[in-house]
Amino acid sequence: MNHRIVVLGAGYAGAIAAGRLAKRLRREDVHLTLVNAEPDFVERVRMHQLAAGQDLKPRPLADMFQGTGVRLRVDRVTAVDVEAKTVALKSGDELAYDTLVYGLGSAAADHGVPGVAEHAYELASRPGALRLRERLAELGAGARVLVVGGGLTGLEAVTEIAETRPDLDVALAAREGLGGWLSGRGRSHLRGVVERLGITVHERAAVERVEAGGVVLEGGRAVGADVTVWTAGFAVHPIAAASTLEVSGTGQIVVDATMRSVSHPDVYAVGDAALAMGPGDKPLRMSCASGVPVAWQAADAIAARLTGRKIPKAPLRYFNQCISLGRRDGLIQFVTADDRAKGSLLKGRTAARYKELVCKGAVWGVAHPTLGLPVRRHRMEREAAAEGRAVEATA
Ligand SMILES: Cc1cc2nc3c(=O)[nH]c(=O)nc-3n(C[C@H](O)[C@H](O)[C@H](O)COP(=O)(O)OP(=O)(O)OC[C@H]3O[C@@H](n4cnc5c(N)ncnc54)[C@H](O)[C@@H]3O)c2cc1C
């Protein structure tokens, strides 16, 4: 019987893993199934654009995987039994596997803050972004929108909303200082953009609870809002933690350097769902930036083990943080391998164009899972860094 590989989740990580496995293995040797709850590929990195009213290109998974040998199954995973090696689906069907690739991604994390589920909007998922889009469209001039979360998603969301709707009164609540992890020049560019867009920033503002009319900060200060947008991090779905897989305190599957579960060698985890260690022995953060190379790594390791070849190593390191600041501005903060800001950066329109290229490149990578993305990335990196030096020299 063919070796049965079941890939769960067709986000960036799962879709790339499935496509790469299809290219690396012979169709007569494997039976490759990709399960996803929705029929199309969702560009999660553009959810703030969707929420702000932009329309995204539909990307049906059936078209993307046509002719690849990957069998697409649109269904929702409800449970995984890693002892019986089966996956339960919402339709009532059950899939048996020999190798499982778990890539179910993540959703918005409320961190147990009261009122988030009842009163806040999120944009970590497409349904969430669409709900927020609808609500923003209802708002009249002067209505107050508060984005909670000063991380990458919060910055992208607050600037996108403020740029699209200059008639709104837009604010950001950040637990730390604004862009505190960026380089000095990165922080000052961010501050300039935020001022230009008229965004009020509440720094060192930890939200204690969300209410219908805004939030209450630690210390008791209230910040009023007609719409509160919650972007304070991601949490994984509870399916892995409900199985006998070894998971971390965050519910992510603990894996080795080949993305193989440390407790169940026939299970691999990729993307946000995996707890993988990166350079400096730091866990890779939930991101597309690390989700893509770990998907290459998992697929290559599976293919190598099944065919008796040497396991190649994907570059599990960071190069940059790409932050859109509306459609016409951005910030590309170059970072060390373990994600700490370096002095070099790109900003303004150059950065906005670079970020757009990265987003397009990520989708391209899903459709072309084996075609030398690391090489393109290094080249882009060198070109952008060269351009960045020129930009900085004239700034
Ligand atoms: C607004 C926003 C901007 C971002 N910007 C960036 C950025 O600039 N750079 C960056 O590196 N990262 C960014 N991220 C983070 C990035 O989007 C995620 O880290 C990335 O999508 C994770 O990829 P993944 O494949 O693990 O999961 P996902 O992309 O979440 O994909 C998971 C897939 O699994 C499916 N699924 C989930 N549950 C089930 C189930 N029970 N049954 C069947 N299918 C299921 C989902 O439908 C989805 O297709 C951003 C995120 C957001 C929300």
Coordinates of C-alpha atoms and ligand atoms in Angstrom, one line a residue:
M1 CA 0.0 0.0 0.0
N2 CA 1.2 3.6 -0.7
H3 CA 2.5 5.5 2.2
R4 CA -0.3 7.8 3.4
I5 CA 0.7 11.4 4.2
V6 CA -2.0 13.6 5.6
V7 CA -1.3 17.4 5.9
L8 CA -3.7 19.3 8.2
G9 CA -4.2 23.0 7.3
A10 CA -3.5 24.8 4.0
G11 CA -2.1 28.0 5.4
Y12 CA 1.3 29.2 4.3
A13 CA 3.0 26.3 6.2
G14 CA 0.7 23.4 5.5
A15 CA 0.2 24.3 1.8
I16 CA 3.9 24.7 1.2
A17 CA 4.7 21.4 3.0
A18 CA 2.1 19.6 0.9
G19 CA 3.3 21.0 -2.4
R20 CA 6.9 20.3 -1.6
L21 CA 6.1 16.7 -0.6
A22 CA 4.3 16.3 -3.9
K23 CA 7.4 17.5 -5.8
R24 CA 9.9 15.5 -3.8
L25 CA 8.0 12.1 -3.8
R26 CA 6.8 9.9 -6.6
R27 CA 3.0 9.7 -7.0
E28 CA 3.1 6.0 -7.2
D29 CA 4.7 5.8 -3.8
V30 CA 2.6 8.1 -1.7
H31 CA -1.0 9.0 -1.1
L32 CA -1.0 12.7 -0.2
T33 CA -4.0 14.4 1.3
L34 CA -4.3 18.1 2.3
V35 CA -7.2 18.9 4.6
N36 CA -8.4 22.5 5.1
A37 CA -11.6 24.0 6.6
E38 CA -12.0 26.5 3.8
P39 CA -11.9 25.9 0.0
D40 CA -9.5 28.7 -0.6
F41 CA -6.1 29.9 0.5
V42 CA -6.3 32.8 3.0
E43 CA -3.5 35.4 2.9
R44 CA -3.5 36.0 6.6
V45 CA -0.7 38.6 6.3
R46 CA -3.3 40.8 4.5
M47 CA -6.1 40.6 7.0
H48 CA -5.6 44.2 8.1
Q49 CA -6.1 45.2 4.4
L50 CA -9.3 43.2 4.2
A51 CA -10.6 44.7 7.4
A52 CA -9.8 48.2 6.1
G53 CA -12.0 47.6 3.1
Q54 CA -9.7 46.3 0.4
D55 CA -10.6 43.3 -1.7
L56 CA -8.2 40.4 -1.9
K57 CA -7.7 38.1 -4.8
P58 CA -9.6 34.9 -4.4
R59 CA -7.2 31.9 -4.4
P60 CA -9.1 28.6 -4.7
L61 CA -7.0 25.7 -3.3
A62 CA -8.4 23.4 -6.0
D63 CA -6.8 25.5 -8.7
M64 CA -3.5 25.9 -6.8
F65 CA -3.1 22.2 -6.3
Q66 CA -4.6 21.0 -9.7
G67 CA -2.3 18.5 -11.3
T68 CA 0.1 18.2 -8.4
G69 CA -1.1 14.9 -7.1
V70 CA -2.2 16.4 -3.8
R71 CA -5.8 15.4 -3.0
L72 CA -7.6 18.3 -1.4
R73 CA -10.2 17.6 1.3
V74 CA -12.3 20.6 2.4
D75 CA -13.4 19.6 5.9
R76 CA -12.8 20.7 9.5
V77 CA -10.5 18.6 11.7
T78 CA -12.1 17.9 15.0
A79 CA -9.6 15.6 16.6
V80 CA -6.3 13.8 16.1
D81 CA -5.6 10.4 17.6
V82 CA -1.8 9.9 17.3
E83 CA -2.0 6.4 18.9
A84 CA -4.5 5.1 16.4
K85 CA -3.0 7.3 13.7
T86 CA -6.3 8.8 12.6
V87 CA -7.8 12.2 12.0
A88 CA -11.5 12.9 12.8
L89 CA -13.3 15.3 10.5
K90 CA -16.5 17.3 11.1
S91 CA -18.2 15.5 8.2
G92 CA -18.0 12.3 10.3
D93 CA -15.2 10.8 8.2
E94 CA -12.0 9.6 9.5
L95 CA -8.6 9.7 7.7
A96 CA -5.8 7.2 8.5
Y97 CA -2.2 8.2 8.0
D98 CA 1.3 6.8 8.1
T99 CA 2.8 10.3 8.4
L100 CA 1.0 13.4 9.7
V101 CA 1.9 17.0 9.0
Y102 CA 0.1 19.2 11.5
G103 CA -0.3 22.9 10.3
L104 CA -3.6 24.2 11.7
G105 CA -2.1 27.6 12.4
S106 CA -3.5 29.9 15.1
A107 CA -6.2 32.4 16.1
A108 CA -6.4 35.6 18.1
A109 CA -5.3 35.2 21.7
D110 CA -7.3 37.0 24.4
H111 CA -4.8 36.1 27.2
G112 CA -7.7 35.7 29.5
V113 CA -8.5 39.4 29.5
P114 CA -12.2 39.8 30.4
G115 CA -14.5 41.3 27.8
V116 CA -12.3 40.5 24.7
A117 CA -14.7 37.9 23.3
E118 CA -17.8 39.9 23.9
H119 CA -16.7 43.4 23.0
A120 CA -13.6 43.4 20.8
Y121 CA -13.0 42.7 17.1
E122 CA -10.1 40.6 15.9
L123 CA -8.3 40.3 12.5
A124 CA -6.2 37.2 13.0
S125 CA -8.9 35.2 10.9
R126 CA -10.8 36.0 7.8
P127 CA -14.2 35.9 9.4
G128 CA -12.9 38.2 12.1
A129 CA -11.5 40.7 9.6
L130 CA -14.7 40.6 7.6
R131 CA -16.7 41.4 10.8
L132 CA -14.4 44.3 11.6
R133 CA -14.7 45.5 8.0
E134 CA -18.5 45.6 8.2
R135 CA -18.4 47.5 11.5
L136 CA -15.8 50.1 10.3
A137 CA -18.0 50.7 7.3
E138 CA -20.9 51.6 9.6
L139 CA -18.9 54.2 11.5
G140 CA -19.5 57.9 10.9
A141 CA -16.9 60.6 10.9
G142 CA -15.3 61.2 14.4
A143 CA -16.1 57.7 15.7
R144 CA -13.3 56.3 17.9
V145 CA -11.4 53.2 17.0
L146 CA -8.9 51.8 19.5
V147 CA -6.4 49.1 18.4
V148 CA -5.0 47.1 21.3
G149 CA -1.5 45.6 20.8
G150 CA 1.7 47.4 19.8
G151 CA 3.3 44.4 18.0
L152 CA 3.6 43.9 14.3
T153 CA -0.1 43.1 13.7
G154 CA -1.3 46.1 15.8
L155 CA 1.0 48.5 14.0
E156 CA -0.1 47.3 10.6
A157 CA -3.8 47.4 11.6
V158 CA -3.8 50.8 13.2
T159 CA -1.9 52.5 10.3
E160 CA -4.0 50.8 7.6
I161 CA -7.3 51.9 9.3
A162 CA -6.0 55.4 9.9
E163 CA -4.8 55.8 6.3
T164 CA -8.0 54.4 4.8
R165 CA -10.3 56.3 7.1
P166 CA -8.8 59.7 8.0
D167 CA -12.2 60.8 9.2
L168 CA -12.0 58.4 12.2
D169 CA -10.4 59.1 15.6
V170 CA -7.9 56.3 15.7
A171 CA -5.8 55.3 18.7
L172 CA -3.3 52.6 19.7
A173 CA -2.8 51.0 23.1
A174 CA 0.7 49.4 23.5
R175 CA 1.9 47.6 26.6
E176 CA 5.5 48.9 26.0
G177 CA 6.9 52.0 24.3
L178 CA 6.0 52.5 20.6
G179 CA 8.1 50.0 18.5
G180 CA 10.4 49.5 21.5
W181 CA 12.1 46.5 19.9
L182 CA 13.1 48.4 16.7
S183 CA 16.3 50.2 16.0
G184 CA 16.5 53.9 16.9
R185 CA 15.9 55.0 13.4
G186 CA 13.1 52.5 13.0
R187 CA 11.4 53.9 16.1
S188 CA 11.7 57.5 14.9
H189 CA 10.3 56.6 11.4
L190 CA 7.4 54.8 13.0
R191 CA 6.7 57.8 15.3
G192 CA 6.7 60.1 12.3
V193 CA 4.2 57.9 10.4
V194 CA 1.9 57.6 13.4
E195 CA 1.9 61.4 13.9
R196 CA 1.3 62.0 10.1
L197 CA -1.7 59.7 10.3
G198 CA -3.0 61.5 13.4
I199 CA -3.0 58.3 15.5
T200 CA -3.1 58.8 19.3
V201 CA -0.7 56.5 21.1
H202 CA -1.2 55.2 24.6
E203 CA 2.2 53.8 25.6
R204 CA 2.9 51.5 28.5
A205 CA -0.8 50.9 28.6
A206 CA -1.7 47.3 29.7
V207 CA -5.4 46.6 29.1
E208 CA -7.1 45.1 32.1
R209 CA -10.6 44.6 30.6
V210 CA -12.6 45.4 27.5
E211 CA -16.1 46.9 27.8
A212 CA -18.8 47.9 25.3
G213 CA -17.5 51.5 25.3
G214 CA -13.7 51.0 25.3
V215 CA -11.1 49.6 27.6
V216 CA -9.9 49.9 31.2
L217 CA -6.1 50.0 31.7
E218 CA -4.2 48.7 34.6
G219 CA -4.3 51.4 37.2
G220 CA -8.0 52.1 36.4
R221 CA -7.7 54.7 33.6
A222 CA -10.5 54.2 31.0
V223 CA -9.9 54.8 27.2
G224 CA -13.2 55.2 25.3
A225 CA -13.8 53.6 21.9
D226 CA -16.7 52.8 19.6
V227 CA -14.7 49.9 18.2
T228 CA -11.9 48.0 20.0
V229 CA -9.7 45.9 17.8
W230 CA -7.8 43.2 19.7
T231 CA -4.4 42.3 18.2
A232 CA -2.5 41.2 21.3
G233 CA -1.0 38.0 19.9
F234 CA -1.9 34.6 18.6
A235 CA -2.9 31.3 20.3
V236 CA -3.0 27.8 18.7
H237 CA -6.1 25.7 18.3
P238 CA -6.6 23.2 21.1
I239 CA -6.6 20.0 18.9
A240 CA -3.0 19.1 19.5
A241 CA -3.1 19.6 23.2
A242 CA -6.2 17.3 23.4
S243 CA -4.1 14.5 21.9
T244 CA -1.2 12.6 23.5
L245 CA 1.3 14.7 21.6
E246 CA 3.9 16.5 23.6
V247 CA 3.0 20.2 23.5
S248 CA 4.4 23.3 25.2
G249 CA 2.5 25.5 27.7
T250 CA 1.3 27.4 24.6
G251 CA -0.3 24.3 23.2
Q252 CA 2.3 24.2 20.3
I253 CA 3.7 20.8 19.3
V254 CA 7.2 20.4 20.5
V255 CA 9.5 19.4 17.6
D256 CA 13.1 18.7 16.8
A257 CA 15.3 20.4 14.2
T258 CA 13.6 18.5 11.4
M259 CA 10.1 19.6 12.7
R260 CA 9.4 16.0 13.9
S261 CA 7.3 15.6 17.1
V262 CA 9.6 14.7 20.0
S263 CA 6.9 12.3 21.3
H264 CA 5.5 10.8 18.1
P265 CA 8.0 10.3 15.2
D266 CA 5.4 9.9 12.6
V267 CA 4.0 13.4 13.3
Y268 CA 5.5 16.6 12.0
A269 CA 4.3 20.1 12.9
V270 CA 4.8 23.3 10.9
G271 CA 4.0 27.0 11.1
D272 CA 2.3 28.6 14.1
A273 CA 1.3 25.2 15.5
A274 CA 4.9 24.1 16.1
L275 CA 7.3 25.0 18.9
A276 CA 10.6 25.0 17.1
M277 CA 13.9 26.4 18.4
G278 CA 15.6 28.9 16.2
P279 CA 19.1 30.6 16.5
G280 CA 20.2 31.4 20.0
D281 CA 18.0 28.6 21.3
K282 CA 15.0 30.9 21.2
P283 CA 11.6 29.6 20.0
L284 CA 10.7 30.8 16.5
R285 CA 7.9 33.3 16.8
M286 CA 4.6 32.7 15.1
S287 CA 5.1 34.2 11.7
C288 CA 5.1 33.6 8.0
A289 CA 8.8 34.4 8.1
S290 CA 9.6 31.3 10.0
G291 CA 6.5 29.2 9.0
V292 CA 7.7 29.0 5.4
P293 CA 11.3 27.6 6.0
V294 CA 10.0 25.2 8.7
A295 CA 7.6 23.8 6.1
W296 CA 10.4 23.3 3.6
Q297 CA 12.4 21.6 6.4
A298 CA 9.6 19.3 7.4
A299 CA 8.8 18.3 3.8
D300 CA 12.4 17.7 3.0
A301 CA 13.0 15.6 6.1
I302 CA 9.9 13.4 5.4
A303 CA 10.9 12.9 1.8
A304 CA 14.5 12.1 2.8
R305 CA 13.5 9.7 5.5
L306 CA 11.1 7.9 3.1
T307 CA 13.7 7.6 0.3
G308 CA 16.8 6.9 2.4
R309 CA 18.5 10.2 1.4
K310 CA 20.4 12.7 3.6
I311 CA 18.2 15.3 5.2
P312 CA 18.9 18.8 3.9
K313 CA 18.8 21.8 6.2
A314 CA 16.6 24.8 5.5
P315 CA 17.8 28.2 6.9
L316 CA 15.8 28.5 10.1
R317 CA 16.8 32.1 10.9
Y318 CA 15.4 35.6 10.5
F319 CA 16.4 38.3 8.0
N320 CA 14.0 41.1 8.5
Q321 CA 10.7 42.2 10.0
C322 CA 8.5 43.6 7.2
I323 CA 5.9 46.1 8.5
S324 CA 3.4 47.8 6.3
L325 CA 2.4 51.2 7.5
G326 CA -0.6 51.8 5.3
R327 CA -0.3 51.3 1.5
R328 CA 2.3 54.0 0.8
D329 CA 4.7 53.6 3.7
G330 CA 6.4 50.8 5.6
L331 CA 9.4 49.8 7.6
I332 CA 11.7 46.9 6.8
Q333 CA 13.8 46.4 9.9
F334 CA 16.8 44.1 9.2
V335 CA 17.5 41.8 12.1
T336 CA 20.0 39.3 13.4
A337 CA 19.5 35.6 12.9
D338 CA 17.7 35.5 16.2
D339 CA 15.4 38.4 15.4
R340 CA 17.1 41.4 17.1
A341 CA 17.1 44.7 15.3
K342 CA 20.2 45.7 13.4
G343 CA 21.1 49.3 12.4
S344 CA 20.0 48.9 8.7
L345 CA 16.4 49.4 7.6
L346 CA 14.2 50.5 4.6
K347 CA 11.4 52.9 5.0
G348 CA 8.8 54.9 3.2
R349 CA 7.6 53.8 -0.3
T350 CA 10.6 51.6 -0.9
A351 CA 9.7 49.6 2.2
A352 CA 6.0 49.5 1.2
R353 CA 7.0 48.1 -2.2
Y354 CA 9.4 45.6 -0.6
K355 CA 6.6 44.4 1.8
E356 CA 4.2 44.0 -1.1
L357 CA 6.9 41.9 -2.9
V358 CA 7.3 39.7 0.2
C359 CA 3.5 39.1 0.5
K360 CA 3.3 38.2 -3.2
G361 CA 6.4 36.0 -2.8
A362 CA 4.8 34.1 0.0
V363 CA 1.8 33.2 -2.2
W364 CA 4.1 32.4 -5.1
G365 CA 6.0 30.1 -2.7
V366 CA 2.8 28.2 -2.0
A367 CA 2.2 27.6 -5.7
H368 CA 5.9 26.8 -6.4
P369 CA 7.1 24.9 -3.4
T370 CA 10.5 23.7 -4.6
L371 CA 11.7 26.6 -6.8
G372 CA 14.6 28.1 -5.0
L373 CA 12.9 30.6 -2.8
P374 CA 15.9 30.8 -0.4
V375 CA 18.1 31.9 -3.2
R376 CA 15.6 34.5 -4.4
R377 CA 15.2 35.7 -0.8
H378 CA 19.0 36.1 -0.3
R379 CA 19.2 38.1 -3.6
M380 CA 16.3 40.3 -2.7
E381 CA 17.8 40.8 0.7
R382 CA 21.1 41.9 -0.7
E383 CA 19.5 44.2 -3.2
A384 CA 17.2 45.7 -0.6
A385 CA 20.1 46.2 1.8
A386 CA 22.1 48.0 -0.8
E387 CA 19.0 50.2 -1.6
G388 CA 18.5 50.7 2.1
R389 CA 22.0 52.0 2.6
A390 CA 21.4 54.5 -0.2
V391 CA 18.0 55.5 1.3
E392 CA 19.5 55.9 4.8
A393 CA 22.4 58.0 3.5
T394 CA 20.1 60.6 2.0
A395 CA 17.6 60.5 4.9
Ligands
LIG1 C1 -3.0 40.9 10.0 C2 -1.8 40.0 10.1 C3 -0.6 40.4 9.5 C4 0.5 39.5 9.6 N1 1.7 39.9 9.0 C5 2.7 39.1 9.0 C6 3.9 39.5 8.4 O1 4.0 40.6 7.9 N2 5.0 38.7 8.4 C7 4.9 37.4 9.0 O2 5.9 36.7 9.0 N3 3.8 37.0 9.6 C8 2.7 37.8 9.6 N4 1.5 37.4 10.2 C9 1.5 36.1 10.9 C10 1.2 35.0 9.8 O3 0.0 35.3 9.1 C11 1.0 33.7 10.5 O4 2.1 33.4 11.4 C12 0.9 32.6 9.4 O5 -0.3 32.7 8.7 C13 1.0 31.2 10.1 O6 0.9 30.3 9.0 P1 0.3 28.8 9.3 O7 0.3 28.1 8.0 O8 1.0 28.2 10.4 O9 -1.2 29.1 9.8 P2 -2.4 29.8 9.0 O10 -2.0 30.7 8.0 O11 -3.3 30.3 10.1 O12 -3.1 28.6 8.3 C14 -3.8 27.6 9.0 C15 -4.8 26.9 8.1 O13 -5.4 25.8 8.8 C16 -6.8 25.9 8.5 N5 -7.5 25.3 9.7 C17 -7.4 25.8 11.0 N6 -8.1 25.0 11.8 C18 -8.6 24.0 11.1 C19 -9.4 22.8 11.3 N7 -9.8 22.6 12.6 N8 -9.7 22.0 10.3 C20 -9.2 22.3 9.1 N9 -8.5 23.3 8.8 C21 -8.2 24.2 9.7 C22 -7.1 27.3 8.3 O14 -8.3 27.5 7.6 C23 -5.9 27.8 7.5 O15 -6.0 27.6 6.2 C24 0.4 38.3 10.2 C25 -0.8 37.9 10.7 C26 -1.9 38.7 10.7 C27 -3.2 38.2 11.3

